[in-house]
XYZ file of C-alpha atoms in Angstrom:
287
model
C 69.250 -140.781 -152.280
C 67.799 -137.590 -150.838
C 66.233 -136.532 -147.588
C 64.748 -139.424 -145.703
C 61.139 -138.298 -145.793
C 62.318 -134.773 -144.850
C 59.944 -134.807 -141.955
C 60.371 -132.435 -139.110
C 60.725 -134.570 -135.992
C 59.619 -132.676 -132.895
C 59.385 -133.677 -129.295
C 56.010 -133.325 -127.672
C 55.227 -130.441 -125.371
C 55.932 -126.755 -125.739
C 59.582 -127.271 -126.621
C 62.427 -124.828 -126.691
C 62.525 -124.027 -122.969
C 66.096 -125.294 -122.709
C 67.450 -123.313 -125.622
C 70.266 -120.879 -125.069
C 69.248 -117.330 -125.878
C 70.698 -116.199 -129.183
C 71.242 -119.613 -130.778
C 67.716 -121.006 -130.779
C 67.319 -120.413 -134.504
C 70.632 -121.915 -135.606
C 70.620 -124.884 -137.951
C 73.525 -127.329 -137.916
C 74.341 -129.872 -140.622
C 76.499 -132.769 -139.417
C 77.980 -135.203 -141.935
C 78.559 -138.778 -140.894
C 76.163 -138.153 -138.041
C 75.227 -141.771 -137.407
C 78.683 -142.800 -136.198
C 79.837 -142.595 -132.594
C 81.428 -139.147 -132.751
C 78.968 -137.759 -135.298
C 75.954 -138.802 -133.259
C 77.470 -137.295 -130.103
C 78.044 -133.997 -131.922
C 74.497 -134.008 -133.317
C 73.015 -134.711 -129.897
C 75.067 -132.023 -128.149
C 74.231 -129.449 -130.829
C 70.565 -130.252 -130.278
C 71.009 -129.861 -126.528
C 72.591 -126.460 -127.164
C 69.478 -125.375 -129.038
C 70.368 -126.042 -132.665
C 68.025 -127.700 -135.106
C 70.033 -130.541 -136.582
C 70.272 -131.967 -140.088
C 71.620 -135.494 -139.716
C 73.618 -136.688 -142.726
C 73.357 -140.459 -142.705
C 74.210 -143.635 -144.551
C 71.899 -146.527 -145.316
C 71.304 -147.714 -141.738
C 67.788 -146.410 -141.145
C 67.619 -147.848 -137.637
C 70.744 -145.962 -136.611
C 69.480 -142.824 -138.319
C 66.206 -142.930 -136.428
C 68.139 -143.453 -133.211
C 70.217 -140.316 -133.769
C 67.134 -138.282 -134.657
C 65.421 -139.570 -131.529
C 68.410 -138.526 -129.419
C 68.210 -135.002 -130.847
C 64.506 -134.863 -130.054
C 65.177 -136.156 -126.534
C 67.730 -133.366 -126.152
C 64.900 -130.933 -126.832
C 65.338 -129.895 -130.450
C 64.179 -130.763 -133.967
C 66.004 -132.984 -136.448
C 65.726 -134.242 -140.002
C 67.837 -136.734 -141.931
C 69.502 -136.405 -145.314
C 71.525 -138.971 -147.259
C 73.989 -138.653 -150.106
C 77.471 -139.559 -151.341
C 79.892 -136.833 -150.251
C 82.309 -137.764 -153.031
C 79.688 -136.653 -155.577
C 79.694 -132.857 -155.887
C 76.134 -132.782 -157.222
C 75.020 -134.822 -154.218
C 76.779 -132.389 -151.870
C 74.982 -129.447 -153.455
C 71.671 -131.279 -153.160
C 72.355 -132.141 -149.514
C 73.052 -128.487 -148.721
C 69.990 -127.275 -150.616
C 67.669 -129.772 -148.968
C 69.197 -129.155 -145.540
C 68.617 -125.422 -145.939
C 65.052 -126.069 -147.064
C 64.228 -127.724 -143.737
C 64.400 -124.449 -141.775
C 65.500 -121.895 -144.337
C 69.131 -121.606 -143.278
C 72.417 -123.332 -142.427
C 74.516 -121.767 -139.683
C 76.890 -124.581 -138.779
C 78.522 -127.290 -140.882
C 80.400 -130.092 -139.144
C 82.452 -132.134 -141.612
C 82.717 -135.318 -139.591
C 82.266 -138.094 -142.175
C 85.445 -140.060 -142.815
C 86.638 -143.530 -143.747
C 89.822 -145.529 -143.365
C 91.381 -148.950 -143.804
C 93.527 -150.526 -141.110
C 96.797 -151.099 -142.990
C 100.242 -151.229 -141.312
C 102.308 -148.266 -142.477
C 105.319 -150.438 -143.289
C 103.277 -152.657 -145.611
C 103.357 -150.282 -148.569
C 102.119 -152.857 -151.067
C 98.943 -153.419 -149.048
C 97.806 -149.849 -149.686
C 96.670 -149.867 -153.297
C 96.021 -146.687 -155.245
C 92.253 -147.200 -155.394
C 92.023 -147.395 -151.598
C 94.274 -144.355 -151.219
C 92.135 -142.313 -153.623
C 88.879 -143.397 -151.995
C 90.086 -142.328 -148.549
C 91.278 -138.982 -149.909
C 88.003 -138.471 -151.777
C 85.843 -138.986 -148.689
C 88.105 -137.376 -146.088
C 89.287 -134.366 -148.110
C 87.117 -133.768 -151.165
C 83.951 -134.436 -149.161
C 84.604 -131.612 -146.666
C 85.672 -129.241 -149.446
C 82.603 -129.953 -151.553
C 80.227 -129.733 -148.585
C 81.758 -126.443 -147.444
C 81.503 -125.009 -150.948
C 77.917 -126.216 -151.288
C 76.851 -124.784 -147.920
C 78.805 -121.523 -148.267
C 75.915 -119.347 -149.560
C 73.833 -120.148 -146.472
C 76.782 -120.005 -144.075
C 77.594 -116.516 -145.358
C 74.012 -115.291 -145.291
C 73.961 -114.208 -141.639
C 77.661 -113.249 -141.399
C 78.168 -115.662 -138.501
C 78.574 -119.075 -140.115
C 80.826 -121.753 -138.672
C 82.549 -124.767 -140.215
C 84.154 -127.415 -138.018
C 86.310 -130.046 -139.695
C 86.968 -133.191 -137.672
C 90.624 -134.069 -138.154
C 92.984 -136.339 -136.210
C 96.298 -136.152 -134.382
C 97.391 -138.830 -136.851
C 97.905 -135.901 -139.212
C 100.327 -134.244 -136.807
C 102.390 -137.295 -135.910
C 102.312 -139.400 -139.075
C 100.495 -142.183 -137.256
C 96.998 -143.636 -137.481
C 95.186 -146.498 -139.122
C 96.882 -146.097 -142.508
C 99.207 -143.793 -144.411
C 96.286 -142.673 -146.562
C 94.197 -141.752 -143.518
C 97.023 -139.758 -141.950
C 97.691 -137.950 -145.229
C 94.004 -137.170 -145.741
C 93.729 -135.579 -142.308
C 96.920 -133.566 -142.839
C 95.406 -132.232 -146.047
C 92.176 -131.483 -144.178
C 94.156 -129.386 -141.697
C 95.554 -127.330 -144.559
C 92.096 -127.045 -146.100
C 90.918 -125.631 -142.774
C 93.507 -122.853 -142.949
C 92.861 -121.958 -146.573
C 89.081 -121.997 -146.202
C 89.328 -119.838 -143.084
C 90.955 -117.196 -145.274
C 88.610 -117.741 -148.197
C 85.374 -117.476 -146.209
C 86.341 -114.714 -143.781
C 84.922 -112.547 -142.345
C 81.432 -114.051 -142.632
C 82.339 -117.646 -141.795
C 84.717 -119.106 -139.217
C 86.515 -122.316 -140.209
C 88.317 -124.450 -137.635
C 89.365 -128.049 -137.127
C 88.967 -130.171 -134.033
C 91.889 -132.582 -133.876
C 91.144 -135.509 -131.566
C 93.628 -138.104 -130.491
C 92.653 -141.602 -129.469
C 88.902 -142.079 -129.026
C 87.573 -145.215 -127.357
C 84.553 -145.802 -129.566
C 82.652 -148.550 -131.344
C 84.197 -147.664 -134.708
C 87.677 -148.513 -133.453
C 86.434 -151.565 -131.568
C 84.973 -152.991 -134.768
C 88.111 -152.127 -136.712
C 90.718 -153.749 -134.475
C 88.783 -156.285 -132.400
C 88.058 -156.459 -128.688
C 91.465 -157.689 -127.486
C 93.517 -155.080 -129.334
C 90.971 -152.380 -128.493
C 91.371 -153.084 -124.774
C 95.163 -153.027 -125.070
C 95.167 -149.799 -127.065
C 92.803 -148.100 -124.636
C 94.923 -149.116 -121.653
C 98.115 -147.947 -123.357
C 96.616 -144.622 -124.392
C 95.245 -144.036 -120.912
C 98.647 -144.690 -119.368
C 100.387 -142.402 -121.879
C 98.069 -139.448 -121.290
C 98.647 -136.926 -118.476
C 94.925 -136.896 -117.698
C 94.946 -140.705 -117.440
C 91.756 -140.877 -119.476
C 90.862 -142.301 -122.877
C 88.579 -139.867 -124.667
C 84.977 -140.757 -125.401
C 82.960 -139.380 -128.327
C 81.194 -137.037 -125.905
C 84.528 -135.575 -124.764
C 85.418 -134.585 -128.322
C 81.874 -133.524 -129.210
C 81.859 -131.052 -126.328
C 84.839 -129.246 -127.840
C 83.413 -129.387 -131.362
C 80.168 -127.767 -130.198
C 82.064 -125.032 -128.340
C 84.122 -124.275 -131.449
C 81.000 -124.301 -133.619
C 78.794 -122.086 -131.480
C 80.740 -120.087 -128.937
C 84.296 -119.355 -130.073
C 83.448 -116.131 -131.904
C 87.064 -114.962 -132.297
C 88.470 -118.326 -133.357
C 89.175 -119.144 -136.992
C 91.885 -121.011 -138.849
C 92.729 -122.987 -135.710
C 93.548 -126.664 -135.244
C 92.161 -127.424 -131.791
C 93.894 -130.492 -130.406
C 91.794 -132.699 -128.110
C 94.082 -135.469 -126.888
C 94.077 -135.149 -123.109
C 97.644 -133.844 -123.249
C 98.963 -136.996 -124.910
C 101.377 -134.880 -126.965
C 103.023 -133.702 -123.725
C 104.032 -137.180 -122.636
C 103.827 -138.343 -119.037
C 107.303 -137.464 -117.796
C 107.446 -135.208 -114.757
C 109.245 -131.876 -114.835
C 112.273 -131.748 -112.536
C 112.840 -128.313 -111.006
C 116.386 -127.876 -109.639
C 116.792 -126.678 -106.070
C 119.588 -124.289 -106.934
C 118.812 -120.681 -107.774
C 120.989 -118.831 -110.202
C 122.669 -115.829 -108.654
C 122.089 -112.596 -110.519
């Protein structure tokens, strides 16, 4: 399945007035762009002045909605579909994405899958499920980065942002396979940052808990509410992240952090710090 009609979708009017000087010609390809976080990243990239290539699944209604949000943000967008596990499909996606505006400046590897399987239930995680999660969450980003590399290198200012998870840092998350796949993605970020330097920056955004529809559907409304309340209470900022919170950081890393590469940028509201207060003793040590 290739580009969905590969039609350039423009807002009416003169367009482009909002665009930040210096990035108005950038083209960003976002995988998994029809999900909650992916759509937020696509929309914010469009608002920042990027033309956006929306990698989508089979939900045409959702795809059109994301494209419309990019147009409403003031930019252009097209949609492309393809299986990221298939290397030939990844190369086609990159080629067709580049054909839309003649370049690719930013690649956001956001697409990912999981299964909600208790870590202690080892027998519930069969090898086929483990491999499928690794294929999508690790091989997909590698193959897409490799496929897009010629265009990312072309202007000596390319940027790759891998969307990871704090599950990789703590050995937590929806399943052992998911946690392992994101840990491997973190390492891929470091190795690709070396491999593609100096022309391309490669970083990972590492979000913690995100209160989004994907999780709501995965765990159900009652558990979702309990998890969100618990995460809010356990975070110094007393806030459960939204997709827009994480997208804001991803867009900054993609477009603005010129001297940042090989970094794992944690976005968890300080959850890793805990909520305990620091006790400062009254006594002063005599020198």
